[in-house]
mmCIF file of C-alpha atoms and ligand atoms in Angstrom:
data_model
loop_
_atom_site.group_PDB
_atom_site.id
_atom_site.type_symbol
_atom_site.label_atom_id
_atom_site.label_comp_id
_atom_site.label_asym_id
_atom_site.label_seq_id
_atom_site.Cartn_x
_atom_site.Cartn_y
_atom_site.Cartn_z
ATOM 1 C CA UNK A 1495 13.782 -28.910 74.204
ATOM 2 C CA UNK A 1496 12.620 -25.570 75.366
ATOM 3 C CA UNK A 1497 9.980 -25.691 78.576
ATOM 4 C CA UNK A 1498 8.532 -22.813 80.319
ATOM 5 C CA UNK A 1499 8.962 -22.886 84.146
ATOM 6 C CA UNK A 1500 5.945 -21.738 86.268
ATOM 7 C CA UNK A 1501 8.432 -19.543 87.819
ATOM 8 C CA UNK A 1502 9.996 -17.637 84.898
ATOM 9 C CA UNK A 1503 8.123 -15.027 83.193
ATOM 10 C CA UNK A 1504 7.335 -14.269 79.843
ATOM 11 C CA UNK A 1505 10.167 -11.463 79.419
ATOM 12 C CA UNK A 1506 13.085 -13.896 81.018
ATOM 13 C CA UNK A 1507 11.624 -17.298 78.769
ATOM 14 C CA UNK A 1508 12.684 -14.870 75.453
ATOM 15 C CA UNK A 1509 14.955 -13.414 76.534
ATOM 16 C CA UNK A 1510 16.987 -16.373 77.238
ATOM 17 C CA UNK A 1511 15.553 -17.884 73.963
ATOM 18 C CA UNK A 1512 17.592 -15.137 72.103
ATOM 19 C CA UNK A 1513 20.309 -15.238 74.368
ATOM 20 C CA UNK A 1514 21.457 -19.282 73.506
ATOM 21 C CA UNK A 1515 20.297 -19.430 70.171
ATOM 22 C CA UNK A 1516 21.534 -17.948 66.313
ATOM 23 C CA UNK A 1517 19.055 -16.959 64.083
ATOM 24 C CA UNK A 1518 19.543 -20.438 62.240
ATOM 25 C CA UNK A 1519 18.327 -22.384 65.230
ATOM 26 C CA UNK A 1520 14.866 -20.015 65.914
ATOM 27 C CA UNK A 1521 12.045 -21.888 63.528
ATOM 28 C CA UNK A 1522 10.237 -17.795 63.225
ATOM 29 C CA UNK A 1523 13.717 -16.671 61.203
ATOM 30 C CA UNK A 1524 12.860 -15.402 57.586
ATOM 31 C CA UNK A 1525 15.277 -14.981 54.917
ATOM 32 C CA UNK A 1526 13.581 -11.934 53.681
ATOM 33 C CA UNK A 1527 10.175 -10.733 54.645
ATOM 34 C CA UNK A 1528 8.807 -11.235 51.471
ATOM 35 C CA UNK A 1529 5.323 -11.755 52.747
ATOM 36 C CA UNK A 1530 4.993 -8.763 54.797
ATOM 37 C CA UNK A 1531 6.149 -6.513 52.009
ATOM 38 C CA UNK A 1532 3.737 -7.836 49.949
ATOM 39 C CA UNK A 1533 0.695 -6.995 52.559
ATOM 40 C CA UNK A 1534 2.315 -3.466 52.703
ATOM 41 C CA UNK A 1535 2.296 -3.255 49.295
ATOM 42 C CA UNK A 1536 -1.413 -4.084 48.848
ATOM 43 C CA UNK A 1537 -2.537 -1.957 51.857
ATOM 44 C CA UNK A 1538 -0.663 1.111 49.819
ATOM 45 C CA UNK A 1539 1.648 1.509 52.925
ATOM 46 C CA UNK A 1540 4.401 4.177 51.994
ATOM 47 C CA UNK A 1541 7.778 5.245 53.334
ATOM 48 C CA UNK A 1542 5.894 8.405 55.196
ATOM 49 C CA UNK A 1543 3.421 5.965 57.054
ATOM 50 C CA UNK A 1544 4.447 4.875 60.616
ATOM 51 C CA UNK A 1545 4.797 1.363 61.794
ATOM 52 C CA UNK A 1546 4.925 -0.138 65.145
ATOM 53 C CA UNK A 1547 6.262 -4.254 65.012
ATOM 54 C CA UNK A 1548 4.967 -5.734 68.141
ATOM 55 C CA UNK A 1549 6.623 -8.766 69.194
ATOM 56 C CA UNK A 1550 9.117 -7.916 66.284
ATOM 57 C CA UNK A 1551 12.326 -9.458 68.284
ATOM 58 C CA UNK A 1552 15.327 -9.515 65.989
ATOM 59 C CA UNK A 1553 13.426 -9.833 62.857
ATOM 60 C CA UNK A 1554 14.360 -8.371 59.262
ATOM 61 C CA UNK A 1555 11.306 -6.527 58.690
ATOM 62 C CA UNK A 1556 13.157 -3.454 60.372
ATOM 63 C CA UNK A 1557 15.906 -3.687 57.758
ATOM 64 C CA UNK A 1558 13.905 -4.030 55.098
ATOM 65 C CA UNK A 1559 11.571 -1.229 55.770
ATOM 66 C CA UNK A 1560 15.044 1.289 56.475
ATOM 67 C CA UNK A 1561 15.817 -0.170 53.160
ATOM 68 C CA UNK A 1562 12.555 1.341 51.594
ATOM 69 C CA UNK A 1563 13.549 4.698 53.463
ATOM 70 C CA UNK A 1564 10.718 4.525 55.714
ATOM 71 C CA UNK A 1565 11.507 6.438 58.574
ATOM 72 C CA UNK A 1566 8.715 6.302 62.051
ATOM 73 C CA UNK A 1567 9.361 2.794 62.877
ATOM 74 C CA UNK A 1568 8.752 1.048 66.283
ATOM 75 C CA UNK A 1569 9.706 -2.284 67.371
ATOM 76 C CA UNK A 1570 7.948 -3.646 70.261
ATOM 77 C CA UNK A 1571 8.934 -6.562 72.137
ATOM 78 C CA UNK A 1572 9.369 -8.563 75.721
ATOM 79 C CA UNK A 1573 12.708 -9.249 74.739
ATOM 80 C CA UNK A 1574 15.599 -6.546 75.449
ATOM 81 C CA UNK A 1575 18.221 -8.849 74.334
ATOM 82 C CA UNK A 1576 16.192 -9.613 70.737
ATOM 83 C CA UNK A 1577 15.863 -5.633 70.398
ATOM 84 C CA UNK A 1578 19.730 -5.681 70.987
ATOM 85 C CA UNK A 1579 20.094 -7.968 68.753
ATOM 86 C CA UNK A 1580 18.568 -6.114 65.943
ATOM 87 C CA UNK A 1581 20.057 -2.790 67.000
ATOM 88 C CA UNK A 1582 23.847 -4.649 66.332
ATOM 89 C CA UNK A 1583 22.436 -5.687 63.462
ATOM 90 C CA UNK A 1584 21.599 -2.782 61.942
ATOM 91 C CA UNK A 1585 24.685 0.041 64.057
ATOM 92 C CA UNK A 1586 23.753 3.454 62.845
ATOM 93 C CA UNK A 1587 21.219 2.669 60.559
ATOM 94 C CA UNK A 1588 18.785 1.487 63.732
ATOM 95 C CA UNK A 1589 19.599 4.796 65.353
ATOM 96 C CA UNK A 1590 16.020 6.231 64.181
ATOM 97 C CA UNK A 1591 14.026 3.264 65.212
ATOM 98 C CA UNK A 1592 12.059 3.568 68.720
ATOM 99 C CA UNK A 1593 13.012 0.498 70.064
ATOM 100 C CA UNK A 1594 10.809 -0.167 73.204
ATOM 101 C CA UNK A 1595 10.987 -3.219 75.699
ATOM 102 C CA UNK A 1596 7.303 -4.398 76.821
ATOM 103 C CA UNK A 1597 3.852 -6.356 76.765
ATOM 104 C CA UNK A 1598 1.639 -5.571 73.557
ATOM 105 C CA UNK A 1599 -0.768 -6.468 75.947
ATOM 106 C CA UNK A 1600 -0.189 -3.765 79.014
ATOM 107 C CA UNK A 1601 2.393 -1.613 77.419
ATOM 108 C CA UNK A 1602 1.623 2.561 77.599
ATOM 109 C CA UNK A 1603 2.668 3.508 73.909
ATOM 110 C CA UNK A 1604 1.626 7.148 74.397
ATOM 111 C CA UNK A 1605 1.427 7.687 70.449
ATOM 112 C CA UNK A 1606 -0.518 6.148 67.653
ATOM 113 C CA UNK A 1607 0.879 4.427 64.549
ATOM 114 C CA UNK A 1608 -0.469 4.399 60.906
ATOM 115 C CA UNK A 1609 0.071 0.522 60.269
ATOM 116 C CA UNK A 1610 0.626 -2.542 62.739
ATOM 117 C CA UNK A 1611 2.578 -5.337 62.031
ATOM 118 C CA UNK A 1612 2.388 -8.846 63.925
ATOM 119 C CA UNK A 1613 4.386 -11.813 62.747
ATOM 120 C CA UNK A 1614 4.227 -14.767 65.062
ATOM 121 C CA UNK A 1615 3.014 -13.166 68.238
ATOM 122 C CA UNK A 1616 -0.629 -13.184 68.706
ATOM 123 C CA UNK A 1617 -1.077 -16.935 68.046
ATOM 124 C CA UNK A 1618 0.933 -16.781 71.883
ATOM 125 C CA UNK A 1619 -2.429 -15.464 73.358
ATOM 126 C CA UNK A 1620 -4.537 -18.199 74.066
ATOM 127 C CA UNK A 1621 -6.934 -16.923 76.942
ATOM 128 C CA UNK A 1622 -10.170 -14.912 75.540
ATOM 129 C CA UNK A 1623 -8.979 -11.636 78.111
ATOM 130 C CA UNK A 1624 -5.308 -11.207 76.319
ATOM 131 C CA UNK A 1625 -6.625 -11.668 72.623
ATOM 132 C CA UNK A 1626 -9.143 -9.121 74.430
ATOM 133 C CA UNK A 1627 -6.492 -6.865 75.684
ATOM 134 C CA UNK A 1628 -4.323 -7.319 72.555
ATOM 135 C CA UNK A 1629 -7.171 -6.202 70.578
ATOM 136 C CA UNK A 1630 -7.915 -2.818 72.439
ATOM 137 C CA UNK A 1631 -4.222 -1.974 72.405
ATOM 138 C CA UNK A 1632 -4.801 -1.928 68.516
ATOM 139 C CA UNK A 1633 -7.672 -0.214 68.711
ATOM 140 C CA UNK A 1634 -6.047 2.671 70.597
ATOM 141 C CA UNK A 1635 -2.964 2.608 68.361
ATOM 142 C CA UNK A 1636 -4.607 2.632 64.832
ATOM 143 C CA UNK A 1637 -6.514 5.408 64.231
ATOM 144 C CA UNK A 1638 -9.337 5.360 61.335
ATOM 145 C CA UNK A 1639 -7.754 5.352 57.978
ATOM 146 C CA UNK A 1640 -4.515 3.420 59.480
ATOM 147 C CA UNK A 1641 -4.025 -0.374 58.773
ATOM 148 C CA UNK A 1642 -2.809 -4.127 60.418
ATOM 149 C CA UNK A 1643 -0.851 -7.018 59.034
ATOM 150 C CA UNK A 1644 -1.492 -10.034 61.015
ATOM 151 C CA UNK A 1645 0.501 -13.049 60.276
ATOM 152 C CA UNK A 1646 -0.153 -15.656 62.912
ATOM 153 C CA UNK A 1647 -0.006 -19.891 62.669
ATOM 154 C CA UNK A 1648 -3.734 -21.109 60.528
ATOM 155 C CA UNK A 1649 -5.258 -24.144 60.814
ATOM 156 C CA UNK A 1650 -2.802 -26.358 59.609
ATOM 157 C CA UNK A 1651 0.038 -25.023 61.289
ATOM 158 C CA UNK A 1652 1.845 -26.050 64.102
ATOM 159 C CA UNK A 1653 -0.153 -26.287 67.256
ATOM 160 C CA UNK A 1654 2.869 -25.337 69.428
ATOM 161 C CA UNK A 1655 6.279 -22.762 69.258
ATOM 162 C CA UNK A 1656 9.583 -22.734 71.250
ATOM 163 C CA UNK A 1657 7.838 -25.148 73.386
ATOM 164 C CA UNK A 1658 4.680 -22.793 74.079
ATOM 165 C CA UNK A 1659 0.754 -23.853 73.252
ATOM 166 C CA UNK A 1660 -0.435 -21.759 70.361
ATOM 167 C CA UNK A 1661 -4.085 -20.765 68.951
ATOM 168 C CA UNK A 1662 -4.578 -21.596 65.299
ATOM 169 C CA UNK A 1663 -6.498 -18.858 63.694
ATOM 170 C CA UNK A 1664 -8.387 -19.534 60.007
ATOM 171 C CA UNK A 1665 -8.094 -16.161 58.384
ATOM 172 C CA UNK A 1666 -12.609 -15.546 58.893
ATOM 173 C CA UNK A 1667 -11.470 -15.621 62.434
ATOM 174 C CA UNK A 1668 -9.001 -13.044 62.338
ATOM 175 C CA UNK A 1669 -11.400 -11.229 60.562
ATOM 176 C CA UNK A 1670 -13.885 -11.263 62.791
ATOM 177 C CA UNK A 1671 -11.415 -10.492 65.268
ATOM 178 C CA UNK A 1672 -11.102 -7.051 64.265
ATOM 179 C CA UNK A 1673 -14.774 -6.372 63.702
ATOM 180 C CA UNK A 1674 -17.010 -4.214 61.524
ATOM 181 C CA UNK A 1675 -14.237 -1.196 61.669
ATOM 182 C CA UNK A 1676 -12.417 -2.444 59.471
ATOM 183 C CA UNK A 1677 -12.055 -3.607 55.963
ATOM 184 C CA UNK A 1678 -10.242 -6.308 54.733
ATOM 185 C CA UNK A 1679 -7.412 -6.221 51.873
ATOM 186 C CA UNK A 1680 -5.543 -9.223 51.591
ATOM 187 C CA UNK A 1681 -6.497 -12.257 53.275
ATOM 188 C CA UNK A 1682 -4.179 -15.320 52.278
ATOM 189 C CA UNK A 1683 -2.156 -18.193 53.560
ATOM 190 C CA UNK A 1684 1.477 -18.354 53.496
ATOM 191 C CA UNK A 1685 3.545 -21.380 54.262
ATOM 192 C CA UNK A 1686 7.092 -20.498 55.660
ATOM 193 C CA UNK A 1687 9.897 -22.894 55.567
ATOM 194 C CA UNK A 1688 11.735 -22.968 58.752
ATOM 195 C CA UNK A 1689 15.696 -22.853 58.834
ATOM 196 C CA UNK A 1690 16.030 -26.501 59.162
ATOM 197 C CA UNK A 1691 13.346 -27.638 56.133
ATOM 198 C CA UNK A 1692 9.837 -27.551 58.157
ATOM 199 C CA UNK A 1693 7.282 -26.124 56.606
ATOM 200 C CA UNK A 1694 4.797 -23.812 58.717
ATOM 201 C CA UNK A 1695 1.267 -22.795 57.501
ATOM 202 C CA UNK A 1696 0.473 -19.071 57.858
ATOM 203 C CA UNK A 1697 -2.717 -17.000 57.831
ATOM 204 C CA UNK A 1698 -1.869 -13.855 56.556
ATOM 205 C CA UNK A 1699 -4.372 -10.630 56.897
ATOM 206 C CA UNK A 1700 -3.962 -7.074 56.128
ATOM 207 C CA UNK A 1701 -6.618 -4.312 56.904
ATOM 208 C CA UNK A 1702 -7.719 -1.275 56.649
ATOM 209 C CA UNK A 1703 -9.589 0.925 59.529
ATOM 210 C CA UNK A 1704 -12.504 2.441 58.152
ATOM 211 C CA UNK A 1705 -13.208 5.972 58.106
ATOM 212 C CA UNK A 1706 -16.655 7.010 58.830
ATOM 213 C CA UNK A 1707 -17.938 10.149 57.279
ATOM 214 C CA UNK A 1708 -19.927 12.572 60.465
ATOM 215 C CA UNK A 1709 -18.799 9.489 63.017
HETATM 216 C C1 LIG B 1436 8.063 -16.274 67.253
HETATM 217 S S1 LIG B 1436 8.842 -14.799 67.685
HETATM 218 C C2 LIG B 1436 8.510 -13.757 66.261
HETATM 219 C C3 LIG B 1436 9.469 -12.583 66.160
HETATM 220 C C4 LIG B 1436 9.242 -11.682 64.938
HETATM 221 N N1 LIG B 1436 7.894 -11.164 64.885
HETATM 222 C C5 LIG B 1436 9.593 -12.402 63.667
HETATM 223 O O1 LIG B 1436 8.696 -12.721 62.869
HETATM 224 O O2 LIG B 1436 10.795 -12.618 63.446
HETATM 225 C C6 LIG B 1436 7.713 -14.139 68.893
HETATM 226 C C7 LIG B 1436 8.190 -12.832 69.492
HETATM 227 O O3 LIG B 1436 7.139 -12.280 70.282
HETATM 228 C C8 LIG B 1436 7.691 -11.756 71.476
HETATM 229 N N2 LIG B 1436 6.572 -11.743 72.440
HETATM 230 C C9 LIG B 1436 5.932 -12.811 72.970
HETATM 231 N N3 LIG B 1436 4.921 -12.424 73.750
HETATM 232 C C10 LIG B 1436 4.907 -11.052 73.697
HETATM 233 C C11 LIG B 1436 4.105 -10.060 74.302
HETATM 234 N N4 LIG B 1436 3.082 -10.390 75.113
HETATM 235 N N5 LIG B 1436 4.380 -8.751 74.034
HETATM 236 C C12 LIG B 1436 5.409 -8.422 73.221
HETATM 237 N N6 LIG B 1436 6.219 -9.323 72.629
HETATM 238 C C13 LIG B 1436 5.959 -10.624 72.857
HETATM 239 C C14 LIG B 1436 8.840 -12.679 71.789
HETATM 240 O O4 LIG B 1436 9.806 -12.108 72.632
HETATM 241 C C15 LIG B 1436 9.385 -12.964 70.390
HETATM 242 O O5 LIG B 1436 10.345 -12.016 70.003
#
């Protein structure tokens, strides 16, 4: 059973949650992210965009996009020893990737980013100011024209993760999240079976940031 302690922080809870477990054991682990590709896809995303994956950890989406020869990719996360993880993973082929250790929330990216790509992270933010804060660190990283994939736990899914409360988001909320800047693509659920046989609902959005003629 994994607990949080009041007295370890975010950064040491995942980082020892990569450190004792494989990939089998983590209920987040995707064979292949089919899913994601598929939002790319329908957003028009190509290799020469640039993509920052906050709260990406050790996941495949890195590989898979190196794969497709894109080649401006960021992954953002609290958790050196996941980014480690996924730098072994990959050796020389990860050499390109910025791989940066921080809070979506607080963190100073000092560049923007064509497309943004969440899987499993946001549904962490429960309190109204850091789904605030995570939504203005967006907003300053997307320009108009640039897009989001969101893929966070919906209604039916599970209500906690790795022992952590969770929000459930319906895809209108998500939505509504982002506000009238933006335009939506793909809105969808996705269930995603879990290493050992659970099966976890998804909501699923991808977006596009509108650009406003003499704005
Ligand atoms: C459930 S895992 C999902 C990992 C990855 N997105 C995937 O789909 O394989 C959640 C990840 O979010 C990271 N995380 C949690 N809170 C974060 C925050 N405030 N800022 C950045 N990363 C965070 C964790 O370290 C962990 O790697």
């Amino acid at each position: 059973m994994w607990w949080h302690s009041e007295r370890m922080d975010d950064a040491d809870f995942w980082n020892e949650r990569y450190e004792r477990t494989a990939p089998a054991d983590r209920s987040w682990t995707e064979v292949w992210p089919v899913a994601t590709l598929a939002s790319l896809d329908a957003l028009g995303c190509m290799p020469d965009d640039s993509l920052i994956d906050v709260g990406g950890g050790s996941g495949l989406l890195v590989d898979a996009l190196i794969e497709r020869e894109w080649r401006d990719l960021c992954v953002l996360d609290l958790a050196g020893t996941a980014l480690s993880q996924a730098r072994a993973r990959l050796g020389v082929r990860g050499d390109e990737v910025s791989w940066r250790t921080g809070d979506v929330r607080t963190v100073d990216l000092a560049r923007t980013f064509t497309v943004w790509h969440d899987r499993a992270v946001l549904h962490f933010l429960t309190a109204p100011q850091d789904i605030a804060q995570y939504f203005a660190q967006l907003d300053r990283t997307v320009a108009p024209g640039g897009a989001a994939v969101i893929e966070v736990f919906g209604p039916t899914g599970p209500t906690q993760c790795s022992g952590l409360d969770v929000r459930q988001w319906a895809t209108e909320d998500l939505i509504a999240a982002f506000g009238p800047a933006w335009e939506t693509v793909r809105a969808t659920t996705v269930d995603h079976v879990t290493p050992s046989g659970a099966v976890q609902a998804f909501s699923t959005v991808a977006l596009r940031r509108i650009i406003r003629e003499n704005a």
